[in-house]
Amino acid sequence: AHGNETIYFLLKIATIGTWLSFLKFIYFGFLRKTMQTDLHGFKQMKISFPRIKYSNPHPYLEAELPLTMLIPMVILAFFCFFTGVYPKLVIQILPYPLKEIIFYSLKNITSAMQVYLVGLLIFTLLNTYFVPGKVIFLDLDYYYRKVVASFLCLCRKVIAPLDVAYT
């Protein structure tokens, strides 16, 4: 992308898209406000955070995170933080030599903050479009069934009357 502004711009857009995907995962997975009804019938707003123990008596409300999910998430967060503080550990294992890069220069920090703020602004303005809905994932057999049903309909409505007429 060095020297080609079009590729650089497309990579920036891809970076914003990745950041939007991350924001959607964090917001709808952990921080979304949900309506819950307490014991007295009053609706109250609740921010869902991951908990270790499942103590929710209502199965239609969000479930707690099991310990087998929470431990890998904490380990991954630690490694993300650690490689962010000490990026030279990652640079040493790259398959190609890399010039000396100053990660925390004013130019690099403002460039990253621009991308993050644009992504955050887009997510804030278009939050209603990012709400995950109930989706049915279709397998290949769905299309196979549609083709077979169309073929059988053709046989019933077109070929069968022709067969009766000419036999």
mmCIF file with all atom_site columns, C-alpha atoms in Angstrom:
data_model
loop_
_atom_site.group_PDB
_atom_site.id
_atom_site.type_symbol
_atom_site.label_atom_id
_atom_site.label_alt_id
_atom_site.label_comp_id
_atom_site.label_asym_id
_atom_site.label_entity_id
_atom_site.label_seq_id
_atom_site.pdbx_PDB_ins_code
_atom_site.Cartn_x
_atom_site.Cartn_y
_atom_site.Cartn_z
_atom_site.occupancy
_atom_site.B_iso_or_equiv
_atom_site.pdbx_formal_charge
_atom_site.auth_seq_id
_atom_site.auth_comp_id
_atom_site.auth_asym_id
_atom_site.auth_atom_id
_atom_site.pdbx_PDB_model_num
ATOM 1   C CA . ALA A 1 1   ? 0.000   0.000   0.000   1.00 0.00 ? 1   ALA A CA 1
ATOM 2   C CA . HIS A 1 2   ? 3.066   2.220   0.161   1.00 0.00 ? 2   HIS A CA 1
ATOM 3   C CA . GLY A 1 3   ? 2.679   4.872   -2.523  1.00 0.00 ? 3   GLY A CA 1
ATOM 4   C CA . ASN A 1 4   ? -0.781  3.747   -3.681  1.00 0.00 ? 4   ASN A CA 1
ATOM 5   C CA . GLU A 1 5   ? -3.461  5.936   -2.129  1.00 0.00 ? 5   GLU A CA 1
ATOM 6   C CA . THR A 1 6   ? -6.385  3.803   -3.341  1.00 0.00 ? 6   THR A CA 1
ATOM 7   C CA . ILE A 1 7   ? -5.127  0.658   -1.642  1.00 0.00 ? 7   ILE A CA 1
ATOM 8   C CA . TYR A 1 8   ? -4.278  2.660   1.478   1.00 0.00 ? 8   TYR A CA 1
ATOM 9   C CA . PHE A 1 9   ? -7.829  4.072   1.579   1.00 0.00 ? 9   PHE A CA 1
ATOM 10  C CA . LEU A 1 10  ? -9.379  0.615   1.089   1.00 0.00 ? 10  LEU A CA 1
ATOM 11  C CA . LEU A 1 11  ? -7.237  -0.767  3.907   1.00 0.00 ? 11  LEU A CA 1
ATOM 12  C CA . LYS A 1 12  ? -8.415  2.064   6.171   1.00 0.00 ? 12  LYS A CA 1
ATOM 13  C CA . ILE A 1 13  ? -12.035 1.194   5.354   1.00 0.00 ? 13  ILE A CA 1
ATOM 14  C CA . ALA A 1 14  ? -11.309 -2.467  6.125   1.00 0.00 ? 14  ALA A CA 1
ATOM 15  C CA . THR A 1 15  ? -9.786  -1.382  9.439   1.00 0.00 ? 15  THR A CA 1
ATOM 16  C CA . ILE A 1 16  ? -12.930 0.565   10.315  1.00 0.00 ? 16  ILE A CA 1
ATOM 17  C CA . GLY A 1 17  ? -15.040 -2.474  9.379   1.00 0.00 ? 17  GLY A CA 1
ATOM 18  C CA . THR A 1 18  ? -12.961 -4.707  11.646  1.00 0.00 ? 18  THR A CA 1
ATOM 19  C CA . TRP A 1 19  ? -13.324 -2.211  14.479  1.00 0.00 ? 19  TRP A CA 1
ATOM 20  C CA . LEU A 1 20  ? -17.106 -2.098  13.910  1.00 0.00 ? 20  LEU A CA 1
ATOM 21  C CA . SER A 1 21  ? -17.232 -5.888  14.094  1.00 0.00 ? 21  SER A CA 1
ATOM 22  C CA . PHE A 1 22  ? -15.293 -5.815  17.367  1.00 0.00 ? 22  PHE A CA 1
ATOM 23  C CA . LEU A 1 23  ? -17.573 -3.102  18.787  1.00 0.00 ? 23  LEU A CA 1
ATOM 24  C CA . LYS A 1 24  ? -20.654 -5.097  17.812  1.00 0.00 ? 24  LYS A CA 1
ATOM 25  C CA . PHE A 1 25  ? -19.302 -8.219  19.508  1.00 0.00 ? 25  PHE A CA 1
ATOM 26  C CA . ILE A 1 26  ? -18.380 -6.402  22.730  1.00 0.00 ? 26  ILE A CA 1
ATOM 27  C CA . TYR A 1 27  ? -21.556 -4.319  22.908  1.00 0.00 ? 27  TYR A CA 1
ATOM 28  C CA . PHE A 1 28  ? -24.120 -7.000  22.106  1.00 0.00 ? 28  PHE A CA 1
ATOM 29  C CA . GLY A 1 29  ? -22.190 -9.737  23.874  1.00 0.00 ? 29  GLY A CA 1
ATOM 30  C CA . PHE A 1 30  ? -21.418 -7.995  27.146  1.00 0.00 ? 30  PHE A CA 1
ATOM 31  C CA . LEU A 1 31  ? -22.593 -4.397  27.530  1.00 0.00 ? 31  LEU A CA 1
ATOM 32  C CA . ARG A 1 32  ? -26.070 -4.224  25.994  1.00 0.00 ? 32  ARG A CA 1
ATOM 33  C CA . LYS A 1 33  ? -28.809 -2.896  28.219  1.00 0.00 ? 33  LYS A CA 1
ATOM 34  C CA . THR A 1 34  ? -31.645 -5.380  28.431  1.00 0.00 ? 34  THR A CA 1
ATOM 35  C CA . MET A 1 35  ? -35.093 -5.119  29.925  1.00 0.00 ? 35  MET A CA 1
ATOM 36  C CA . GLN A 1 36  ? -35.757 -7.486  32.780  1.00 0.00 ? 36  GLN A CA 1
ATOM 37  C CA . THR A 1 37  ? -38.775 -7.906  35.004  1.00 0.00 ? 37  THR A CA 1
ATOM 38  C CA . ASP A 1 38  ? -38.017 -8.143  38.699  1.00 0.00 ? 38  ASP A CA 1
ATOM 39  C CA . LEU A 1 39  ? -40.006 -10.107 41.275  1.00 0.00 ? 39  LEU A CA 1
ATOM 40  C CA . HIS A 1 40  ? -42.583 -7.327  41.709  1.00 0.00 ? 40  HIS A CA 1
ATOM 41  C CA . GLY A 1 41  ? -43.367 -7.046  37.984  1.00 0.00 ? 41  GLY A CA 1
ATOM 42  C CA . PHE A 1 42  ? -41.448 -3.812  37.399  1.00 0.00 ? 42  PHE A CA 1
ATOM 43  C CA . LYS A 1 43  ? -39.282 -3.572  34.313  1.00 0.00 ? 43  LYS A CA 1
ATOM 44  C CA . GLN A 1 44  ? -35.753 -2.387  34.919  1.00 0.00 ? 44  GLN A CA 1
ATOM 45  C CA . MET A 1 45  ? -32.718 -1.787  32.747  1.00 0.00 ? 45  MET A CA 1
ATOM 46  C CA . LYS A 1 46  ? -29.803 -4.092  33.320  1.00 0.00 ? 46  LYS A CA 1
ATOM 47  C CA . ILE A 1 47  ? -26.320 -4.056  31.855  1.00 0.00 ? 47  ILE A CA 1
ATOM 48  C CA . SER A 1 48  ? -25.170 -7.614  31.311  1.00 0.00 ? 48  SER A CA 1
ATOM 49  C CA . PHE A 1 49  ? -21.631 -8.473  32.355  1.00 0.00 ? 49  PHE A CA 1
ATOM 50  C CA . PRO A 1 50  ? -20.082 -11.934 32.219  1.00 0.00 ? 50  PRO A CA 1
ATOM 51  C CA . ARG A 1 51  ? -20.497 -13.859 35.441  1.00 0.00 ? 51  ARG A CA 1
ATOM 52  C CA . ILE A 1 52  ? -18.951 -17.126 36.474  1.00 0.00 ? 52  ILE A CA 1
ATOM 53  C CA . LYS A 1 53  ? -21.837 -18.864 38.212  1.00 0.00 ? 53  LYS A CA 1
ATOM 54  C CA . TYR A 1 54  ? -25.164 -19.510 36.511  1.00 0.00 ? 54  TYR A CA 1
ATOM 55  C CA . SER A 1 55  ? -27.833 -18.226 38.866  1.00 0.00 ? 55  SER A CA 1
ATOM 56  C CA . ASN A 1 56  ? -30.479 -16.995 36.453  1.00 0.00 ? 56  ASN A CA 1
ATOM 57  C CA . PRO A 1 57  ? -33.850 -18.689 37.122  1.00 0.00 ? 57  PRO A CA 1
ATOM 58  C CA . HIS A 1 58  ? -35.346 -17.452 33.833  1.00 0.00 ? 58  HIS A CA 1
ATOM 59  C CA . PRO A 1 59  ? -33.981 -19.244 30.749  1.00 0.00 ? 59  PRO A CA 1
ATOM 60  C CA . TYR A 1 60  ? -35.218 -16.536 28.359  1.00 0.00 ? 60  TYR A CA 1
ATOM 61  C CA . LEU A 1 61  ? -32.893 -13.966 29.914  1.00 0.00 ? 61  LEU A CA 1
ATOM 62  C CA . GLU A 1 62  ? -29.222 -13.935 28.977  1.00 0.00 ? 62  GLU A CA 1
ATOM 63  C CA . ALA A 1 63  ? -27.147 -16.750 30.378  1.00 0.00 ? 63  ALA A CA 1
ATOM 64  C CA . GLU A 1 64  ? -24.011 -16.504 32.456  1.00 0.00 ? 64  GLU A CA 1
ATOM 65  C CA . LEU A 1 65  ? -20.640 -17.265 30.943  1.00 0.00 ? 65  LEU A CA 1
ATOM 66  C CA . PRO A 1 66  ? -19.242 -20.615 32.001  1.00 0.00 ? 66  PRO A CA 1
ATOM 67  C CA . LEU A 1 67  ? -15.787 -20.777 33.521  1.00 0.00 ? 67  LEU A CA 1
ATOM 68  C CA . THR A 1 68  ? -14.486 -22.697 30.491  1.00 0.00 ? 68  THR A CA 1
ATOM 69  C CA . MET A 1 69  ? -15.234 -19.639 28.346  1.00 0.00 ? 69  MET A CA 1
ATOM 70  C CA . LEU A 1 70  ? -14.184 -17.008 30.856  1.00 0.00 ? 70  LEU A CA 1
ATOM 71  C CA . ILE A 1 71  ? -10.655 -18.370 31.445  1.00 0.00 ? 71  ILE A CA 1
ATOM 72  C CA . PRO A 1 72  ? -9.612  -18.371 27.737  1.00 0.00 ? 72  PRO A CA 1
ATOM 73  C CA . MET A 1 73  ? -11.075 -14.880 27.340  1.00 0.00 ? 73  MET A CA 1
ATOM 74  C CA . VAL A 1 74  ? -8.973  -13.589 30.244  1.00 0.00 ? 74  VAL A CA 1
ATOM 75  C CA . ILE A 1 75  ? -5.848  -15.296 28.869  1.00 0.00 ? 75  ILE A CA 1
ATOM 76  C CA . LEU A 1 76  ? -6.437  -13.824 25.404  1.00 0.00 ? 76  LEU A CA 1
ATOM 77  C CA . ALA A 1 77  ? -7.027  -10.363 26.883  1.00 0.00 ? 77  ALA A CA 1
ATOM 78  C CA . PHE A 1 78  ? -3.760  -10.673 28.810  1.00 0.00 ? 78  PHE A CA 1
ATOM 79  C CA . PHE A 1 79  ? -1.812  -11.585 25.656  1.00 0.00 ? 79  PHE A CA 1
ATOM 80  C CA . CYS A 1 80  ? -3.435  -8.731  23.708  1.00 0.00 ? 80  CYS A CA 1
ATOM 81  C CA . PHE A 1 81  ? -2.473  -6.269  26.425  1.00 0.00 ? 81  PHE A CA 1
ATOM 82  C CA . PHE A 1 82  ? 1.031   -7.735  26.787  1.00 0.00 ? 82  PHE A CA 1
ATOM 83  C CA . THR A 1 83  ? 1.804   -7.579  23.052  1.00 0.00 ? 83  THR A CA 1
ATOM 84  C CA . GLY A 1 84  ? 0.421   -4.047  22.956  1.00 0.00 ? 84  GLY A CA 1
ATOM 85  C CA . VAL A 1 85  ? 2.790   -2.947  25.707  1.00 0.00 ? 85  VAL A CA 1
ATOM 86  C CA . TYR A 1 86  ? 5.779   -4.915  24.328  1.00 0.00 ? 86  TYR A CA 1
ATOM 87  C CA . PRO A 1 87  ? 5.283   -5.049  20.523  1.00 0.00 ? 87  PRO A CA 1
ATOM 88  C CA . LYS A 1 88  ? 8.909   -6.034  19.934  1.00 0.00 ? 88  LYS A CA 1
ATOM 89  C CA . LEU A 1 89  ? 8.042   -9.559  21.062  1.00 0.00 ? 89  LEU A CA 1
ATOM 90  C CA . VAL A 1 90  ? 5.782   -9.923  18.028  1.00 0.00 ? 90  VAL A CA 1
ATOM 91  C CA . ILE A 1 91  ? 8.211   -8.171  15.682  1.00 0.00 ? 91  ILE A CA 1
ATOM 92  C CA . GLN A 1 92  ? 10.944  -10.680 16.557  1.00 0.00 ? 92  GLN A CA 1
ATOM 93  C CA . ILE A 1 93  ? 8.917   -13.636 15.264  1.00 0.00 ? 93  ILE A CA 1
ATOM 94  C CA . LEU A 1 94  ? 7.863   -12.068 11.952  1.00 0.00 ? 94  LEU A CA 1
ATOM 95  C CA . PRO A 1 95  ? 9.095   -13.991 8.884   1.00 0.00 ? 95  PRO A CA 1
ATOM 96  C CA . TYR A 1 96  ? 10.560  -10.883 7.251   1.00 0.00 ? 96  TYR A CA 1
ATOM 97  C CA . PRO A 1 97  ? 12.798  -8.125  8.592   1.00 0.00 ? 97  PRO A CA 1
ATOM 98  C CA . LEU A 1 98  ? 11.031  -4.984  9.693   1.00 0.00 ? 98  LEU A CA 1
ATOM 99  C CA . LYS A 1 99  ? 12.489  -1.522  9.907   1.00 0.00 ? 99  LYS A CA 1
ATOM 100 C CA . GLU A 1 100 ? 12.559  0.284   13.189  1.00 0.00 ? 100 GLU A CA 1
ATOM 101 C CA . ILE A 1 101 ? 9.002   1.401   13.867  1.00 0.00 ? 101 ILE A CA 1
ATOM 102 C CA . ILE A 1 102 ? 8.006   3.789   16.604  1.00 0.00 ? 102 ILE A CA 1
ATOM 103 C CA . PHE A 1 103 ? 4.536   2.599   17.531  1.00 0.00 ? 103 PHE A CA 1
ATOM 104 C CA . TYR A 1 104 ? 3.720   5.305   20.029  1.00 0.00 ? 104 TYR A CA 1
ATOM 105 C CA . SER A 1 105 ? 4.626   8.375   17.974  1.00 0.00 ? 105 SER A CA 1
ATOM 106 C CA . LEU A 1 106 ? 2.111   11.206  17.803  1.00 0.00 ? 106 LEU A CA 1
ATOM 107 C CA . LYS A 1 107 ? 1.425   10.500  14.114  1.00 0.00 ? 107 LYS A CA 1
ATOM 108 C CA . ASN A 1 108 ? 0.678   6.807   14.669  1.00 0.00 ? 108 ASN A CA 1
ATOM 109 C CA . ILE A 1 109 ? -1.478  7.433   17.739  1.00 0.00 ? 109 ILE A CA 1
ATOM 110 C CA . THR A 1 110 ? -3.584  10.132  16.041  1.00 0.00 ? 110 THR A CA 1
ATOM 111 C CA . SER A 1 111 ? -3.983  7.949   12.941  1.00 0.00 ? 111 SER A CA 1
ATOM 112 C CA . ALA A 1 112 ? -5.229  5.037   15.049  1.00 0.00 ? 112 ALA A CA 1
ATOM 113 C CA . MET A 1 113 ? -7.498  7.289   17.105  1.00 0.00 ? 113 MET A CA 1
ATOM 114 C CA . GLN A 1 114 ? -9.059  8.698   13.927  1.00 0.00 ? 114 GLN A CA 1
ATOM 115 C CA . VAL A 1 115 ? -9.948  5.198   12.759  1.00 0.00 ? 115 VAL A CA 1
ATOM 116 C CA . TYR A 1 116 ? -11.348 4.229   16.164  1.00 0.00 ? 116 TYR A CA 1
ATOM 117 C CA . LEU A 1 117 ? -13.373 7.417   16.546  1.00 0.00 ? 117 LEU A CA 1
ATOM 118 C CA . VAL A 1 118 ? -14.857 7.123   13.041  1.00 0.00 ? 118 VAL A CA 1
ATOM 119 C CA . GLY A 1 119 ? -15.807 3.506   13.784  1.00 0.00 ? 119 GLY A CA 1
ATOM 120 C CA . LEU A 1 120 ? -17.292 4.493   17.146  1.00 0.00 ? 120 LEU A CA 1
ATOM 121 C CA . LEU A 1 121 ? -19.258 7.316   15.519  1.00 0.00 ? 121 LEU A CA 1
ATOM 122 C CA . ILE A 1 122 ? -20.622 4.972   12.841  1.00 0.00 ? 122 ILE A CA 1
ATOM 123 C CA . PHE A 1 123 ? -21.539 2.387   15.476  1.00 0.00 ? 123 PHE A CA 1
ATOM 124 C CA . THR A 1 124 ? -23.258 5.009   17.641  1.00 0.00 ? 124 THR A CA 1
ATOM 125 C CA . LEU A 1 125 ? -25.259 6.471   14.763  1.00 0.00 ? 125 LEU A CA 1
ATOM 126 C CA . LEU A 1 126 ? -26.205 3.146   13.159  1.00 0.00 ? 126 LEU A CA 1
ATOM 127 C CA . ASN A 1 127 ? -26.594 1.083   16.329  1.00 0.00 ? 127 ASN A CA 1
ATOM 128 C CA . THR A 1 128 ? -30.120 -0.021  15.439  1.00 0.00 ? 128 THR A CA 1
ATOM 129 C CA . TYR A 1 129 ? -28.883 -1.582  12.186  1.00 0.00 ? 129 TYR A CA 1
ATOM 130 C CA . PHE A 1 130 ? -26.294 -3.691  14.013  1.00 0.00 ? 130 PHE A CA 1
ATOM 131 C CA . VAL A 1 131 ? -28.795 -5.416  16.320  1.00 0.00 ? 131 VAL A CA 1
ATOM 132 C CA . PRO A 1 132 ? -28.479 -9.155  15.767  1.00 0.00 ? 132 PRO A CA 1
ATOM 133 C CA . GLY A 1 133 ? -31.747 -10.781 14.818  1.00 0.00 ? 133 GLY A CA 1
ATOM 134 C CA . LYS A 1 134 ? -33.009 -14.308 14.710  1.00 0.00 ? 134 LYS A CA 1
ATOM 135 C CA . VAL A 1 135 ? -31.543 -15.781 11.553  1.00 0.00 ? 135 VAL A CA 1
ATOM 136 C CA . ILE A 1 136 ? -32.087 -19.199 10.076  1.00 0.00 ? 136 ILE A CA 1
ATOM 137 C CA . PHE A 1 137 ? -28.926 -20.416 8.390   1.00 0.00 ? 137 PHE A CA 1
ATOM 138 C CA . LEU A 1 138 ? -29.741 -22.333 5.243   1.00 0.00 ? 138 LEU A CA 1
ATOM 139 C CA . ASP A 1 139 ? -27.748 -25.327 4.133   1.00 0.00 ? 139 ASP A CA 1
ATOM 140 C CA . LEU A 1 140 ? -27.231 -26.503 0.589   1.00 0.00 ? 140 LEU A CA 1
ATOM 141 C CA . ASP A 1 141 ? -30.199 -28.856 0.837   1.00 0.00 ? 141 ASP A CA 1
ATOM 142 C CA . TYR A 1 142 ? -32.530 -25.829 0.935   1.00 0.00 ? 142 TYR A CA 1
ATOM 143 C CA . TYR A 1 143 ? -31.631 -24.965 -2.658  1.00 0.00 ? 143 TYR A CA 1
ATOM 144 C CA . TYR A 1 144 ? -31.778 -28.633 -3.665  1.00 0.00 ? 144 TYR A CA 1
ATOM 145 C CA . ARG A 1 145 ? -35.297 -28.903 -2.257  1.00 0.00 ? 145 ARG A CA 1
ATOM 146 C CA . LYS A 1 146 ? -36.392 -25.742 -4.087  1.00 0.00 ? 146 LYS A CA 1
ATOM 147 C CA . VAL A 1 147 ? -35.069 -27.080 -7.414  1.00 0.00 ? 147 VAL A CA 1
ATOM 148 C CA . VAL A 1 148 ? -36.698 -30.476 -6.887  1.00 0.00 ? 148 VAL A CA 1
ATOM 149 C CA . ALA A 1 149 ? -40.007 -28.867 -5.853  1.00 0.00 ? 149 ALA A CA 1
ATOM 150 C CA . SER A 1 150 ? -39.938 -26.644 -8.951  1.00 0.00 ? 150 SER A CA 1
ATOM 151 C CA . PHE A 1 151 ? -39.183 -29.642 -11.166 1.00 0.00 ? 151 PHE A CA 1
ATOM 152 C CA . LEU A 1 152 ? -42.032 -31.659 -9.636  1.00 0.00 ? 152 LEU A CA 1
ATOM 153 C CA . CYS A 1 153 ? -44.389 -28.697 -10.091 1.00 0.00 ? 153 CYS A CA 1
ATOM 154 C CA . LEU A 1 154 ? -43.327 -28.519 -13.747 1.00 0.00 ? 154 LEU A CA 1
ATOM 155 C CA . CYS A 1 155 ? -43.982 -32.252 -14.114 1.00 0.00 ? 155 CYS A CA 1
ATOM 156 C CA . ARG A 1 156 ? -47.419 -31.996 -12.493 1.00 0.00 ? 156 ARG A CA 1
ATOM 157 C CA . LYS A 1 157 ? -48.682 -28.918 -14.322 1.00 0.00 ? 157 LYS A CA 1
ATOM 158 C CA . VAL A 1 158 ? -47.029 -29.155 -17.737 1.00 0.00 ? 158 VAL A CA 1
ATOM 159 C CA . ILE A 1 159 ? -45.667 -32.598 -18.507 1.00 0.00 ? 159 ILE A CA 1
ATOM 160 C CA . ALA A 1 160 ? -48.487 -34.686 -16.941 1.00 0.00 ? 160 ALA A CA 1
ATOM 161 C CA . PRO A 1 161 ? -51.280 -32.998 -18.977 1.00 0.00 ? 161 PRO A CA 1
ATOM 162 C CA . LEU A 1 162 ? -49.204 -33.414 -22.146 1.00 0.00 ? 162 LEU A CA 1
ATOM 163 C CA . ASP A 1 163 ? -48.654 -37.063 -21.308 1.00 0.00 ? 163 ASP A CA 1
ATOM 164 C CA . VAL A 1 164 ? -52.382 -37.605 -20.778 1.00 0.00 ? 164 VAL A CA 1
ATOM 165 C CA . ALA A 1 165 ? -53.245 -35.757 -24.016 1.00 0.00 ? 165 ALA A CA 1
ATOM 166 C CA . TYR A 1 166 ? -50.880 -37.780 -26.200 1.00 0.00 ? 166 TYR A CA 1
ATOM 167 C CA . THR A 1 167 ? -51.394 -41.256 -24.709 1.00 0.00 ? 167 THR A CA 1
#
